[in-house]
């Protein structure tokens, strides 16, 4: 059995004929009793603004009409019309034809794409959380169409790669969160590039986590404006030493810049500034906040309302960060209203994965009765909120229960905005626009796949799940009826062995195709590129033979030296590095060493000649006893003659 992506093989699936019984757990999770699809319930598209694609279709059809009338208007018809016809009738006909297609009445919609970080399905008031009020997110929920069965990957980088490309993360090279596997292949065509090519101003504010160096930074991948942190998070080992969520150093268009204030406030300020500057042009804003990801840094003022509620010490910090986010979303969404662009802006809200549970959070943190958490392929790890708002076009409060995935959002946004990419784009996802606007009468039967685990190469079935409308296979053995048992409490694999075999075969075909794409090899980091100088390397992107969540072990970077010649190399050690021993640098035949000095963390190698081309760059500390350990940062700049 060969795997076929949904675009290559769309089998017929009629949503109106699929109604299933609903369990008590399903209702307890905050789902609506009306499991039948909104189409079957008779929902209709609100009459109002047409989509840009519809408008484009009218323009094309009317242009054909105009071409037929041109000889008449010029008086070149073989059968001339009476003068009164040309003066009275033709203007009336043209007025009727032109009226519905005036471009200024239907400008291309803006896009505000909101992605939160480690926000669980239950971390919203509108999803039944008893501890936290999220009035802005709840209001957005009320004003939006909801995708109730919307899935992402178990951790952030794979989800972000899927979001940017509309393709499974294994195709893109960005399928883990570090170890050199959080760098997206630069030849991937991103949603930002598509909107940029269509004349939109594009900006990202917050978290990228698809590569810190050229050619994998956001400014290399279609964004005109980028204010982001490095790596997986502020204060992580890819970041500037000593950085915190308060007044951090961020990357502004590839250069470090110091900002004042709390990180989410800063990202919101920058997004608002960008939107204000784009009021005369269509804009695509990717607001990718880094909260509530750890470290859980938030002003103590946000914690008071959670005192005495029996929560773990960490959970109030998560909720405090979400309260701050809710306030900032009020500012961001309010700016759309203030500028008069609310009705012409598609707002899309989702999270990148399930909640990151800490210590005893499993018992006390509300997750809408879902099983699992971040890193797992049970529902608690991969089911996320997904709201889509477009006033006057998409019906507020309408629920769509078809399964959908983050790989669908790129083609969906293109469809909603009427954008045709200038180059062929092979998506694994499909456009959800027919579902969102109520036009779908049939829908393809789909099987979606989810997988993530540590290691340099993915392993078949390891922490993997396959889901169709009714059934979900977890790894190779557990089977759940997602209609009767959305809480995944009862393994029914023994009762339905034929379903297990079908889903296994589908997964195996999918995994084989993913493996053949690029053989899971990471893309090299460019050294000496005219687009980035200096180049800063961190443990975020190095590779090692042993997999470890921490960064202290020695590793190497896969690099590609664009310009050979002499380079100045600065090395920053970890604070707990050995006080006696030696520091070493190696790339091919280029080797440099120096003895360690007590209480010294910064070292410089001058005029180290680097060879052109690809290679493995190593930099390590060796203690007097022969133990190796890695370094904190390596900065390389080509020396000019």
XYZ file of C-alpha atoms in Angstrom:
641
model
C 0.000 0.000 0.000
C 1.491 3.322 -1.014
C 0.802 6.474 0.943
C -1.150 9.141 -0.910
C -1.431 12.643 0.439
C -4.962 14.074 0.612
C -4.325 16.292 -2.391
C -3.221 13.354 -4.504
C -6.134 11.135 -3.519
C -9.402 12.629 -2.330
C -11.849 9.848 -1.628
C -15.468 10.817 -1.149
C -16.613 11.423 2.412
C -20.033 12.834 3.171
C -20.052 14.671 6.515
C -23.821 14.855 6.528
C -24.158 11.077 6.868
C -21.801 10.515 9.777
C -23.409 10.906 13.193
C -22.133 8.937 16.138
C -23.203 8.515 19.789
C -21.500 10.844 22.240
C -20.049 9.704 25.542
C -20.294 11.503 28.869
C -16.535 12.147 28.789
C -16.986 13.916 25.471
C -19.542 16.289 26.976
C -17.420 16.754 30.080
C -14.565 17.855 27.842
C -16.621 20.860 26.828
C -17.711 19.634 23.396
C -21.117 20.434 22.012
C -23.779 17.724 21.974
C -24.353 18.504 18.287
C -21.683 16.201 16.889
C -23.333 16.268 13.468
C -21.578 18.610 11.113
C -22.793 22.149 10.788
C -23.572 21.518 7.166
C -25.992 18.786 8.160
C -27.506 21.186 10.677
C -28.330 23.563 7.866
C -25.948 26.406 8.677
C -25.513 28.908 5.881
C -22.871 31.424 4.964
C -23.607 34.911 6.209
C -24.496 37.266 3.377
C -21.943 40.021 3.150
C -18.442 40.463 1.854
C -17.343 37.929 -0.702
C -13.996 36.246 -0.421
C -11.198 37.539 -2.585
C -11.198 34.284 -4.523
C -14.904 34.754 -5.324
C -14.235 38.321 -6.349
C -11.339 37.183 -8.511
C -13.613 34.694 -10.225
C -16.133 37.421 -11.033
C -13.423 39.637 -12.436
C -12.239 36.874 -14.747
C -15.733 35.997 -15.962
C -16.672 39.634 -16.470
C -13.466 40.320 -18.370
C -14.580 37.727 -20.881
C -17.935 39.538 -21.148
C -16.182 42.861 -21.681
C -14.053 41.397 -24.479
C -17.265 40.405 -26.256
C -18.716 43.923 -25.909
C -15.633 45.816 -27.079
C -16.533 45.771 -30.824
C -19.981 47.138 -30.008
C -18.660 49.947 -27.854
C -16.228 50.967 -30.570
C -18.896 50.893 -33.257
C -17.113 48.081 -35.148
C -19.868 45.513 -35.069
C -21.009 44.121 -38.402
C -24.534 45.009 -37.250
C -24.382 48.509 -35.712
C -26.661 49.112 -32.738
C -29.088 52.035 -32.680
C -27.701 55.170 -31.086
C -30.136 55.004 -28.132
C -28.921 51.464 -27.382
C -25.306 52.534 -27.205
C -26.141 55.579 -25.068
C -28.682 54.038 -22.665
C -28.704 50.253 -22.662
C -24.989 49.529 -22.738
C -24.099 51.816 -19.818
C -26.844 50.168 -17.759
C -25.556 46.684 -18.587
C -21.982 47.657 -17.777
C -23.063 49.219 -14.491
C -24.693 45.953 -13.471
C -21.591 43.987 -14.432
C -19.145 46.288 -12.699
C -21.081 46.803 -9.455
C -20.229 43.547 -7.689
C -16.533 43.473 -8.562
C -15.122 46.817 -7.517
C -11.734 45.905 -6.047
C -11.881 48.613 -3.413
C -15.105 47.110 -2.035
C -13.421 43.735 -1.578
C -9.731 44.267 -0.804
C -7.583 41.273 -0.029
C -8.006 40.326 3.624
C -5.225 40.751 6.137
C -4.126 37.773 8.218
C -3.343 37.681 11.938
C -2.044 34.218 12.838
C -1.795 33.713 16.619
C 0.189 30.736 17.922
C 0.692 30.204 21.659
C 3.393 28.025 23.189
C 2.481 25.086 25.480
C -1.084 26.305 26.032
C -3.237 23.242 26.606
C -6.742 22.669 25.291
C -8.054 23.304 28.800
C -6.146 26.540 29.400
C -9.062 28.779 28.373
C -12.157 29.867 30.218
C -14.326 28.995 27.209
C -13.108 25.394 27.457
C -14.323 25.050 31.018
C -11.226 25.929 33.034
C -12.449 26.591 36.602
C -9.391 28.592 37.679
C -8.659 31.179 35.000
C -10.710 33.794 33.175
C -9.593 34.588 29.632
C -12.148 37.176 28.462
C -10.357 38.151 25.245
C -9.754 34.586 24.120
C -13.319 33.705 25.128
C -14.671 36.621 23.100
C -12.574 35.572 20.108
C -14.004 32.074 20.528
C -17.556 33.468 20.432
C -16.835 35.506 17.296
C -15.136 32.644 15.437
C -15.837 29.413 13.654
C -14.374 26.534 15.689
C -12.490 23.481 14.462
C -13.227 21.119 17.347
C -11.059 18.237 16.113
C -7.903 20.159 15.231
C -4.492 18.545 15.683
C -0.869 19.606 15.934
C 2.357 17.726 16.662
C 3.411 16.780 20.228
C 6.112 19.493 20.458
C 6.699 22.931 19.055
C 9.260 22.775 16.215
C 7.439 20.033 14.277
C 4.176 21.971 14.612
C 5.822 25.188 13.432
C 7.384 23.449 10.436
C 3.971 22.048 9.468
C 2.374 25.466 9.920
C 4.929 27.271 7.772
C 4.971 24.727 4.925
C 1.643 22.867 4.861
C 3.751 19.699 4.833
C 4.611 17.072 7.393
C 7.585 18.037 9.552
C 9.605 14.978 8.503
C 9.796 16.395 4.980
C 11.219 19.714 6.185
C 14.175 18.652 8.340
C 12.639 20.343 11.409
C 11.343 17.402 13.403
C 12.862 17.872 16.877
C 13.513 20.840 19.143
C 17.344 20.753 19.147
C 20.301 18.491 18.216
C 20.426 20.081 14.751
C 16.908 18.875 14.006
C 15.175 22.204 14.624
C 16.407 23.787 11.382
C 14.000 23.862 8.457
C 15.450 23.227 5.015
C 15.669 26.656 3.343
C 14.245 25.398 0.048
C 10.883 24.844 1.721
C 8.348 27.363 0.413
C 6.731 29.021 3.429
C 3.383 30.668 3.993
C 5.294 33.903 4.643
C 6.982 33.664 1.243
C 3.635 33.029 -0.445
C 2.054 36.107 1.139
C 5.171 38.197 0.520
C 5.135 37.179 -3.139
C 1.462 38.164 -3.297
C 2.264 41.721 -2.204
C 1.588 41.426 1.523
C 3.806 42.941 4.195
C 4.890 40.055 6.404
C 5.994 40.136 10.033
C 6.769 37.668 12.810
C 6.807 38.570 16.485
C 7.781 36.034 19.137
C 9.038 32.506 18.555
C 10.428 31.061 15.318
C 12.391 27.932 16.373
C 13.130 26.788 12.830
C 16.749 27.937 12.645
C 18.829 30.731 14.186
C 21.319 31.135 11.350
C 21.337 31.950 7.649
C 19.663 30.666 5.529
C 17.010 29.457 7.985
C 16.061 32.632 9.881
C 12.623 34.205 9.445
C 14.104 37.036 7.362
C 15.485 34.363 5.018
C 12.109 32.646 4.808
C 9.717 35.368 3.677
C 9.324 37.762 6.599
C 9.931 41.465 6.005
C 10.046 42.230 9.730
C 11.145 39.844 12.469
C 11.396 40.433 16.213
C 12.065 37.017 17.725
C 14.069 35.254 20.388
C 16.701 32.669 19.549
C 16.159 28.928 19.624
C 13.402 27.347 21.667
C 12.956 30.091 24.210
C 14.264 33.072 26.114
C 16.801 31.978 28.765
C 17.368 28.661 27.004
C 20.887 27.570 26.116
C 20.606 29.021 22.617
C 20.005 32.457 24.084
C 22.208 35.284 25.282
C 23.588 34.391 28.740
C 21.600 36.031 31.519
C 18.580 36.802 29.333
C 15.144 36.743 30.997
C 11.523 37.427 30.047
C 12.007 40.933 31.453
C 13.839 43.425 29.206
C 15.376 40.720 27.005
C 17.820 40.857 24.142
C 15.908 39.781 21.019
C 16.785 39.314 17.362
C 15.524 42.195 15.218
C 15.893 41.273 11.561
C 18.824 39.039 12.402
C 20.637 41.447 14.730
C 20.616 41.416 18.559
C 18.731 44.320 20.102
C 17.853 45.115 23.704
C 14.204 45.836 24.558
C 12.547 47.117 27.725
C 9.514 45.482 29.302
C 7.973 42.034 29.576
C 8.508 39.812 26.541
C 4.836 39.400 25.568
C 4.251 43.135 25.984
C 7.221 43.755 23.690
C 6.068 41.345 21.003
C 2.598 42.907 21.119
C 4.002 46.434 20.851
C 6.086 45.441 17.842
C 3.169 43.680 16.143
C 0.933 46.721 16.665
C 3.608 49.027 15.278
C 3.916 46.806 12.213
C 0.138 46.729 11.671
C -0.065 50.515 11.991
C 2.684 50.903 9.395
C 0.844 48.472 7.095
C -2.592 50.080 7.199
C -2.427 50.960 3.499
C -1.189 47.513 2.435
C -2.412 43.992 3.153
C -0.463 42.414 5.987
C 0.347 38.930 7.233
C 1.245 38.950 10.935
C 2.503 35.820 12.670
C 2.130 36.526 16.396
C 3.898 33.537 17.942
C 4.136 34.203 21.648
C 6.631 32.168 23.704
C 4.245 31.773 26.640
C 3.290 29.873 28.695
C 6.517 27.978 27.887
C 9.126 27.689 30.624
C 10.896 29.338 32.325
C 7.703 30.450 34.043
C 8.681 34.085 34.540
C 5.856 36.532 35.223
C 5.235 39.503 37.502
C 4.098 38.453 40.976
C 1.060 40.718 40.557
C -0.476 38.126 38.229
C -0.334 35.378 40.863
C -2.521 36.846 43.604
C -5.884 35.713 42.216
C -4.747 32.085 42.249
C -3.774 31.998 45.920
C -5.687 29.531 48.051
C -6.987 27.498 45.099
C -4.952 24.398 45.888
C -2.753 24.631 42.804
C 0.881 23.594 42.503
C 3.449 26.423 42.678
C 3.986 26.253 38.907
C 0.381 26.354 37.698
C -0.412 29.909 38.921
C 2.603 31.073 36.937
C 1.253 29.406 33.806
C -2.128 31.043 34.405
C -0.521 34.392 35.182
C 1.334 34.296 31.870
C -1.938 33.490 30.109
C -3.659 36.401 31.862
C -0.947 38.687 30.529
C -1.380 37.163 27.075
C -5.127 37.743 27.242
C -4.538 41.423 28.045
C -2.131 41.742 25.135
C -4.518 40.027 22.747
C -7.101 42.624 23.768
C -4.653 45.339 22.688
C -3.752 43.556 19.468
C -7.315 42.763 18.394
C -8.466 46.193 19.550
C -5.940 47.799 17.214
C -7.613 46.058 14.253
C -10.908 47.602 15.302
C -9.351 51.017 15.891
C -7.766 51.038 12.431
C -11.009 49.938 10.802
C -9.568 46.678 9.463
C -11.274 44.190 11.786
C -13.867 43.148 9.210
C -11.180 42.596 6.596
C -8.784 40.577 8.738
C -8.755 36.805 9.082
C -7.738 35.979 12.661
C -6.597 32.440 13.368
C -5.819 31.235 16.906
C -4.194 27.963 17.987
C -1.528 26.465 20.258
C 1.530 24.462 19.226
C 0.982 21.416 21.461
C -0.540 20.314 24.748
C 0.382 21.610 28.203
C 3.813 20.971 29.704
C 2.929 19.324 33.002
C 5.316 19.906 35.900
C 5.634 17.840 39.067
C 2.167 17.094 40.427
C 0.360 19.137 37.759
C -1.069 15.924 36.347
C -3.593 15.796 39.180
C -4.320 19.503 39.597
C -3.980 21.219 36.209
C -7.181 21.273 34.211
C -6.843 19.789 30.718
C -10.493 19.347 29.692
C -10.437 15.685 30.767
C -8.078 14.786 27.943
C -5.504 12.050 28.340
C -1.853 12.973 27.964
C 0.233 16.117 27.721
C 2.968 17.773 25.676
C 5.357 15.237 24.068
C 2.633 12.569 23.911
C 0.378 11.591 21.013
C -2.687 11.126 23.176
C -5.305 13.860 22.771
C -3.922 15.969 25.611
C -0.675 16.358 23.692
C -1.934 17.064 20.169
C -5.534 18.370 20.290
C -5.497 22.166 20.333
C -7.993 25.029 20.195
C -8.431 26.421 16.695
C -10.619 29.488 16.115
C -11.002 31.307 12.789
C -12.630 34.742 12.712
C -13.600 36.707 9.606
C -16.533 39.021 10.345
C -19.287 38.905 7.754
C -17.811 35.861 6.022
C -17.414 33.069 8.593
C -20.284 32.283 10.928
C -19.582 33.067 14.619
C -20.007 30.175 17.021
C -20.288 27.539 14.317
C -18.567 24.236 15.099
C -16.849 22.000 12.555
C -16.194 18.447 13.731
C -14.213 17.109 10.768
C -10.669 16.165 11.712
C -8.159 18.776 10.619
C -4.490 19.473 11.169
C -1.909 22.208 11.260
C -0.745 21.057 7.799
C -4.078 22.376 6.469
C -3.630 26.010 7.482
C -1.242 27.145 4.726
C -3.525 26.004 1.853
C -6.551 27.259 3.789
C -5.153 30.776 4.132
C -4.184 30.871 0.471
C -7.725 29.867 -0.434
C -9.395 32.386 1.875
C -7.197 35.204 0.587
C -7.360 34.234 -3.087
C -3.608 33.752 -3.458
C -2.071 31.580 -6.145
C 1.563 30.735 -5.271
C 3.982 31.691 -8.071
C 5.576 28.256 -7.868
C 4.044 24.764 -7.594
C 3.610 23.802 -3.941
C 3.076 20.207 -2.845
C 1.012 20.263 0.324
C 0.236 17.359 2.594
C -2.649 19.429 3.944
C -5.845 20.480 2.219
C -7.765 23.738 2.227
C -10.407 23.902 4.943
C -12.055 26.910 3.286
C -15.032 24.884 1.972
C -15.697 23.681 5.517
C -15.216 27.103 7.057
C -17.516 28.956 4.665
C -20.152 26.213 4.586
C -19.741 25.257 0.933
C -18.577 21.652 1.461
C -21.153 19.001 0.601
C -18.586 16.186 0.498
C -15.299 15.818 2.313
C -12.409 13.411 1.766
C -11.900 10.509 4.115
C -8.538 11.254 5.714
C -5.975 9.638 7.945
C -3.702 12.085 9.754
C -0.359 11.083 11.250
C 1.475 12.444 14.299
C 4.910 11.539 15.607
C 7.830 12.879 17.582
C 10.657 11.480 19.681
C 14.249 12.316 20.493
C 17.041 10.967 18.351
C 18.795 11.673 15.084
C 16.515 9.446 13.032
C 12.811 8.767 13.523
C 11.836 5.188 14.285
C 8.692 3.609 12.903
C 5.739 3.672 15.314
C 7.744 5.216 18.170
C 5.464 7.746 19.914
C 3.293 7.834 16.787
C -0.451 8.018 16.200
C -2.727 7.774 13.167
C -6.219 9.226 13.264
C -9.184 9.078 10.902
C -12.687 10.368 11.556
C -13.570 7.570 13.964
C -10.470 5.588 14.905
C -7.080 6.394 16.394
C -4.091 4.044 16.489
C -1.429 4.840 19.113
C 1.949 3.332 18.292
C 1.276 -0.057 16.732
C -1.031 -1.593 19.296
C -3.585 0.697 20.992
C -6.869 1.490 19.224
C -9.477 4.005 20.380
C -12.963 4.812 19.130
C -12.720 8.610 19.149
C -16.458 9.127 18.765
C -17.534 6.919 21.658
C -14.366 7.395 23.737
C -12.638 10.749 23.102
C -10.923 10.435 26.480
C -8.989 7.396 25.166
C -9.872 5.280 28.184
C -10.677 1.995 26.462
C -8.313 0.147 24.112
C -10.531 -1.739 21.625
C -7.783 -3.200 19.438
C -8.819 -6.773 20.278
C -12.380 -6.100 19.087
C -11.329 -4.473 15.792
C -8.141 -6.144 14.491
C -9.000 -5.238 10.887
C -9.031 -1.525 11.776
C -5.657 -1.894 13.486
C -4.175 -3.538 10.397
C -5.569 -0.870 8.065
C -4.186 1.988 10.162
C -0.829 0.231 10.540
C -0.548 -0.182 6.787
C -1.467 3.459 6.215
C 1.110 4.608 8.761
C 3.842 2.373 7.320
C 3.272 3.736 3.821
C 3.342 7.284 5.188
C 6.527 6.695 7.194
C 8.267 5.133 4.195
C 7.469 8.180 2.083
C 8.652 10.547 4.820
C 11.916 8.583 5.150
C 12.615 8.819 1.432
C 12.172 12.614 1.255
C 15.567 13.856 2.500
C 16.740 10.896 4.590
C 16.241 13.059 7.708
C 19.542 14.857 7.188
C 19.875 18.361 8.713
C 20.764 21.358 6.602
C 24.212 22.896 7.258
C 24.657 26.289 8.881
C 26.252 28.849 6.588
C 29.545 30.393 7.770
C 30.895 33.546 6.153
C 27.698 34.372 4.311
C 27.294 38.017 3.255
C 23.789 37.803 4.754
C 24.978 37.034 8.294
C 28.093 38.249 10.024
C 29.116 37.242 12.573
C 27.679 33.730 12.841
C 26.793 32.610 16.366
C 26.636 28.873 17.069
C 24.929 27.474 20.165
C 24.253 24.008 21.622
C 20.737 24.375 20.203
C 21.988 23.149 16.831
C 24.929 20.919 17.561
C 24.768 17.178 17.128
C 25.986 14.382 19.331
C 26.077 10.624 19.310
C 24.195 10.509 22.622
C 20.869 12.256 23.065
C 20.601 14.398 26.184
C 18.096 17.081 27.149
C 20.880 19.264 28.484
C 23.621 20.895 26.466
C 26.797 20.281 28.466
C 28.115 17.283 26.527
C 30.450 17.904 23.591
C 29.003 17.982 20.097
C 29.619 19.281 16.595
C 27.895 21.580 14.114
C 27.321 20.713 10.463
C 28.444 23.849 8.612
C 29.058 25.129 5.104
C 31.808 27.749 4.780
C 30.731 30.120 2.017
C 33.941 32.175 1.995
C 37.248 30.507 2.874
C 39.955 32.459 4.596
C 40.977 33.790 8.011
C 38.332 34.018 10.726
C 38.289 35.433 14.210
C 36.675 32.981 16.605
C 35.310 33.898 20.029
C 34.339 31.155 22.470
C 32.227 31.502 25.605
C 32.457 28.712 28.169
C 29.821 27.493 30.599
C 30.107 28.949 34.083
C 30.920 25.527 35.517
C 33.602 24.710 32.931
C 36.831 23.147 34.251
C 39.343 25.634 35.605
C 42.293 23.548 34.396
C 42.671 21.982 30.989
C 42.514 23.172 27.394
C 40.097 24.599 24.828
C 40.072 23.181 21.299
C 38.630 24.223 17.923
C 38.559 22.012 14.826
C 37.108 22.228 11.313
C 38.746 19.908 8.807
C 42.484 20.529 8.949
C 42.028 23.833 10.788
C 42.898 23.258 14.441
C 43.442 25.714 17.291
C 44.059 25.155 21.010
C 44.700 27.204 24.122
C 45.242 26.443 27.802
C 42.438 27.364 30.177
C 42.998 30.167 32.656
C 41.354 30.332 36.099
C 38.199 32.473 36.223
C 38.220 33.090 32.463
C 35.120 32.329 30.370
C 35.885 34.159 27.105
C 38.592 33.065 24.686
C 39.600 34.281 21.222
C 41.358 32.523 18.351
C 42.704 34.975 15.761
C 43.208 34.300 12.050
C 42.067 30.696 11.916
C 41.908 29.705 8.239
C 38.669 27.915 7.417
C 38.341 25.802 4.253
C 35.488 26.302 1.816
C 32.612 23.848 1.794
C 30.798 21.535 4.163
C 32.266 20.011 7.284
C 31.849 19.244 10.970
C 32.896 22.077 13.271
C 33.925 21.070 16.791
C 34.751 23.182 19.824
C 35.272 21.592 23.216
C 36.923 21.820 26.594
C 39.178 18.990 27.728
C 39.938 18.700 31.419
C 43.281 17.544 32.788
C 41.731 14.130 33.367
C 40.741 13.890 29.677
C 36.996 14.478 30.045
C 35.347 16.435 27.228
C 32.563 18.985 27.597
C 30.935 21.455 25.250
C 31.048 25.234 25.151
C 28.323 27.848 25.562
C 28.649 29.862 22.340
C 30.997 30.085 19.358
C 31.072 33.305 17.322
C 32.804 33.383 13.929
C 33.550 36.469 11.819
C 35.613 36.575 8.653
C 38.654 38.818 8.918
C 38.902 41.335 6.102
C 42.305 42.057 4.571
